[in-house]
Coordinates of C-alpha atoms in Angstrom, one line a residue:
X21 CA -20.3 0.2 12.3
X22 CA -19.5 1.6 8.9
X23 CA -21.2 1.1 6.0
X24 CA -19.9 0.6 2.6
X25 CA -21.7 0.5 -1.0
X26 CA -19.6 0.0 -4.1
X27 CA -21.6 0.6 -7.4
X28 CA -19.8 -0.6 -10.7
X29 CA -21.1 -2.6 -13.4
X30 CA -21.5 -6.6 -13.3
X31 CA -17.5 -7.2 -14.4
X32 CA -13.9 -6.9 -13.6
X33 CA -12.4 -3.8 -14.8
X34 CA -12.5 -0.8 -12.6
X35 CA -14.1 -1.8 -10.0
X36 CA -12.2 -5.2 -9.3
X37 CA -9.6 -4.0 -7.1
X38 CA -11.7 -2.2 -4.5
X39 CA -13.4 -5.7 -4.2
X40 CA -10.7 -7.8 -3.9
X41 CA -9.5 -5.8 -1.1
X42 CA -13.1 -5.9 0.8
X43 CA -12.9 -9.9 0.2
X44 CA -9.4 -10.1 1.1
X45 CA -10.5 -7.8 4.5
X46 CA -12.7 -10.2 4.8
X47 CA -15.3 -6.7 5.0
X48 CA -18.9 -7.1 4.3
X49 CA -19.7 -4.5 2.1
X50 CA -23.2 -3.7 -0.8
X51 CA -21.8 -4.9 -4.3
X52 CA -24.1 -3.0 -7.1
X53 CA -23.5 -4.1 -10.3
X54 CA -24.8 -1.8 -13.0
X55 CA -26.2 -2.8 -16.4
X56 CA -25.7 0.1 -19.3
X57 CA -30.0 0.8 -19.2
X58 CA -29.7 1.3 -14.9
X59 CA -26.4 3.8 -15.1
X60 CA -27.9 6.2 -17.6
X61 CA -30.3 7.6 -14.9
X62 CA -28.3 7.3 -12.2
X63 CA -25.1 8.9 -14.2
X64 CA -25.9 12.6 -13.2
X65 CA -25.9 11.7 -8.9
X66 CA -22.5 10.6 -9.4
X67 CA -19.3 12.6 -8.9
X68 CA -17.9 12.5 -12.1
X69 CA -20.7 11.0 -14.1
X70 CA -19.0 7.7 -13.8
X71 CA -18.2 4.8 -12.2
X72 CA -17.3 2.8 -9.8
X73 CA -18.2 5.1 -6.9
X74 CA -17.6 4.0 -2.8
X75 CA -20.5 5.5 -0.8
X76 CA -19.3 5.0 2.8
X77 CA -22.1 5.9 5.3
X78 CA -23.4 7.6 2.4
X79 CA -20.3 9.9 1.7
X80 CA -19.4 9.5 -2.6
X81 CA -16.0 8.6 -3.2
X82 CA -14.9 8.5 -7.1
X83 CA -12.1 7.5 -9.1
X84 CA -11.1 4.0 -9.1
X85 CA -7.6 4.3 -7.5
X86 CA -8.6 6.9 -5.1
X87 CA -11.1 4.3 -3.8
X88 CA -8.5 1.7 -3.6
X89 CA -6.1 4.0 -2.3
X90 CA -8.5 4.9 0.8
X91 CA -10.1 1.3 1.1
X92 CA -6.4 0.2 1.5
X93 CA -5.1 2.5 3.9
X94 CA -8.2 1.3 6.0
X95 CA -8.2 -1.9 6.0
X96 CA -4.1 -2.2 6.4
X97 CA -3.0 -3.0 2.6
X98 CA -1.2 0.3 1.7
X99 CA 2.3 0.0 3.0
X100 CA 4.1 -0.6 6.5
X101 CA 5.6 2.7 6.3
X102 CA 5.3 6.3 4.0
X103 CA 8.3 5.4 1.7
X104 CA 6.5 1.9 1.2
X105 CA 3.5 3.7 0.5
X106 CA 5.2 6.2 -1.9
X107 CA 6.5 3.0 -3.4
X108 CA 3.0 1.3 -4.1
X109 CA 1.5 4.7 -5.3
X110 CA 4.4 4.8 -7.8
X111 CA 3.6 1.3 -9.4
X112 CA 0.2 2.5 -9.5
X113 CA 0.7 5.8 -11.1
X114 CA 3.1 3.8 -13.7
X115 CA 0.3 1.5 -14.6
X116 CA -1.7 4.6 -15.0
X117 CA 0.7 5.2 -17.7
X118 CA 0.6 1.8 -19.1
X119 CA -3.1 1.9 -19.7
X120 CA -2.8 5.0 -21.5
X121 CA -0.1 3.5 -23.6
X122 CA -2.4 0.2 -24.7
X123 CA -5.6 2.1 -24.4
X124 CA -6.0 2.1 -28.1
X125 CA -5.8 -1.5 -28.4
X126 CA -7.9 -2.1 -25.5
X127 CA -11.2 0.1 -26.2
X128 CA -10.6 -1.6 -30.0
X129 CA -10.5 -4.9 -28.9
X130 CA -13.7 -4.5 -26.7
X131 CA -15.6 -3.3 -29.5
X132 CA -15.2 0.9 -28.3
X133 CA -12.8 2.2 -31.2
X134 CA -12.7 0.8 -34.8
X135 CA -9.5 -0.5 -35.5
X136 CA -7.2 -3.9 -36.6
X137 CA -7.0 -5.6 -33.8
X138 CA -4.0 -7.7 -34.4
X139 CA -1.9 -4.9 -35.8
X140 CA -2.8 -3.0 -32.9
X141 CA -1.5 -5.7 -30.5
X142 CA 1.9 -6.1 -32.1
X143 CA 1.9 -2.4 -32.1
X144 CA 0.7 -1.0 -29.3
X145 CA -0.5 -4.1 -27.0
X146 CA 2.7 -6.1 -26.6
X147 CA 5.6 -3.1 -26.6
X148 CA 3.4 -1.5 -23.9
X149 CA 3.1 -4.8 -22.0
X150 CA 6.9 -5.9 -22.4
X151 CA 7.8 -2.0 -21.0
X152 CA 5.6 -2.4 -17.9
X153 CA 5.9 -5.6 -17.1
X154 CA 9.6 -5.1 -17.4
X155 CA 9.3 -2.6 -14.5
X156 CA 7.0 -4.7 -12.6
X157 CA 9.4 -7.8 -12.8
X158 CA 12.7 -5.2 -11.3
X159 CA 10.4 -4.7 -8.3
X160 CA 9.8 -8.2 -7.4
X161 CA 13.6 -9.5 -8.0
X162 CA 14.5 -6.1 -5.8
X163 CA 12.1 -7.5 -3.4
X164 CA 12.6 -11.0 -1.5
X165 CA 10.4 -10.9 1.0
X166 CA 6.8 -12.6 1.1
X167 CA 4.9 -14.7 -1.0
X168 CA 1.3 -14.7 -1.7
X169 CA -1.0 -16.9 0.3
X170 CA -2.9 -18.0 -2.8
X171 CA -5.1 -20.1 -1.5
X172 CA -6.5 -17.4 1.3
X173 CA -7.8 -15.1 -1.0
X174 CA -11.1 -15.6 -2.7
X175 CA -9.7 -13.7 -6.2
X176 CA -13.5 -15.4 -7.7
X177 CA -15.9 -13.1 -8.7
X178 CA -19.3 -13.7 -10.8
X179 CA -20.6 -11.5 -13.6
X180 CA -23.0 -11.6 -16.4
X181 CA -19.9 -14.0 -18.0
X182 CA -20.4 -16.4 -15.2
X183 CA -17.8 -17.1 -12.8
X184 CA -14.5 -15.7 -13.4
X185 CA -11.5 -16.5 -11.3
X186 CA -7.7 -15.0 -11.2
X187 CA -5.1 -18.0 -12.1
X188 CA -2.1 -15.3 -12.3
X189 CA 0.1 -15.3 -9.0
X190 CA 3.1 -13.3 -8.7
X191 CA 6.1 -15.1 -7.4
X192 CA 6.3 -12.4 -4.5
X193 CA 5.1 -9.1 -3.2
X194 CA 5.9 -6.2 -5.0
X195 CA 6.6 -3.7 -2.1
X196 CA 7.8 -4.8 1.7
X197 CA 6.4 -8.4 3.2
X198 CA 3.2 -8.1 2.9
X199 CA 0.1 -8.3 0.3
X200 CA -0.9 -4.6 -0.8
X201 CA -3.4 -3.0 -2.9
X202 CA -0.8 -2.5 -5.8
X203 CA -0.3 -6.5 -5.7
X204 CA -3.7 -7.2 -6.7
X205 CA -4.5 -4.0 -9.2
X206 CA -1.1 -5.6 -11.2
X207 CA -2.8 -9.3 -10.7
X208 CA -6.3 -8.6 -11.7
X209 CA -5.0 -6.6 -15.2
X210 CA -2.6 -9.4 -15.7
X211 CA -4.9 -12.2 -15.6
X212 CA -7.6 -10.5 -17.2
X213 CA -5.2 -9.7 -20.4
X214 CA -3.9 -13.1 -20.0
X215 CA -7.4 -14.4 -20.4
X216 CA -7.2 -11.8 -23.4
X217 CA -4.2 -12.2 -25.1
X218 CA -2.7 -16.0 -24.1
X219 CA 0.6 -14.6 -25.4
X220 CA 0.5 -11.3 -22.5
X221 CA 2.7 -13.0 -20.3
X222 CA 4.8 -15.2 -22.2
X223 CA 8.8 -14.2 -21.1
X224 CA 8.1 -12.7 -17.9
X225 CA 8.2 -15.4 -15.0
X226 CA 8.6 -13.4 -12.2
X227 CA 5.3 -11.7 -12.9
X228 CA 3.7 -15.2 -13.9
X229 CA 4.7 -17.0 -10.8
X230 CA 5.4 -19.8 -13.1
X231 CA 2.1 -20.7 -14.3

């Protein structure tokens, strides 16, 4: 029996993903959730000084994606075949360069940079989102197949904010006929900016699955 740790700290963010694929493998697995005073001494042990990091029968794995990446092809949520898998890496590597885009915006509005705040979400924020979203709603008109089981997967998680639950639904998978990891990295952002911003998704109702 393998054994899986995943340490991140007690929220969403980075470390979301990898646990939404555990719950929806239905995978027992040791959730540590860091506060900022029980990373700093635990910082230098990791493989890139950072977080989240997968310890599977005590072998590190670091780097968000890369975590989802392996967790998925594992548990079956990565693509039926390589061009399908090429396909979800894609959408992953283009939110890569999405985040970059609204980074500014984001590490401002969570108190990280100094900055206006509304200026920098009519300026950075929203072309960024309308760009990527834009390419995200292409791929689910392209693809007609499958629709997500909404009710089977437990997208609830608890944090120091209390519980927090994913309301965003896509109106169909974004690569092949069934769920992959790509589906929920695009959900968990979208609702969490949604929470965010009410605005995020407003014109987009492919991405929305009309909520």
């Amino acid at each position: 029996m393998v054994n899986y740790k995943l340490t991140y700290f007690n929220g969403r963010g980075a470390g979301e993903c990898a646990r939404q694929i555990f719950a929806l493998a239905d995978q027992k697995y040791e959730d540590v959730r860091l506060t900022q005073e029980t990373f700093a001494p635990l910082k230098a042990t990791f493989p890139f000084g950072q977080v989240p990091v997968l310890e599977v029968d005590g072998q590190q794995l670091a780097q968000s994606q890369a975590i989802c990446r392996y967790l998925a092809k594992t548990f079956g949520f990565a693509g039926a075949t390589p061009f399908e898998s090429a396909l979800i890496d894609s959408l992953a590597d283009a939110y890569t360069d999405y985040r970059a885009e609204m980074k500014t915006y984001y590490y401002t509005a969570l108190g990280f940079m100094t900055g206006d705040v509304d200026k920098l979400k009519t300026d950075v924020l929203l072309p960024a989102r309308t760009k990527f979203l834009g390419f995200i709603t292409k791929f689910l008109k392209k693809n007609s197949s499958g629709e997500w089981p909404a009710k089977n997967i437990p997208l609830v998680m608890e944090c120091d904010l209390g519980l927090v639950g994913i309301d965003y639904w896509p109106s169909r998978f974004l690569v092949g006929d069934k769920i992959s990891w790509v589906d929920l990295l695009v959900a968990e952002h979208v609702a969490d900016m949604t929470n965010r911003v009410p605005e995020y998704i407003e014109g987009f109702p492919e991405v929305s699955g009309g909520v």
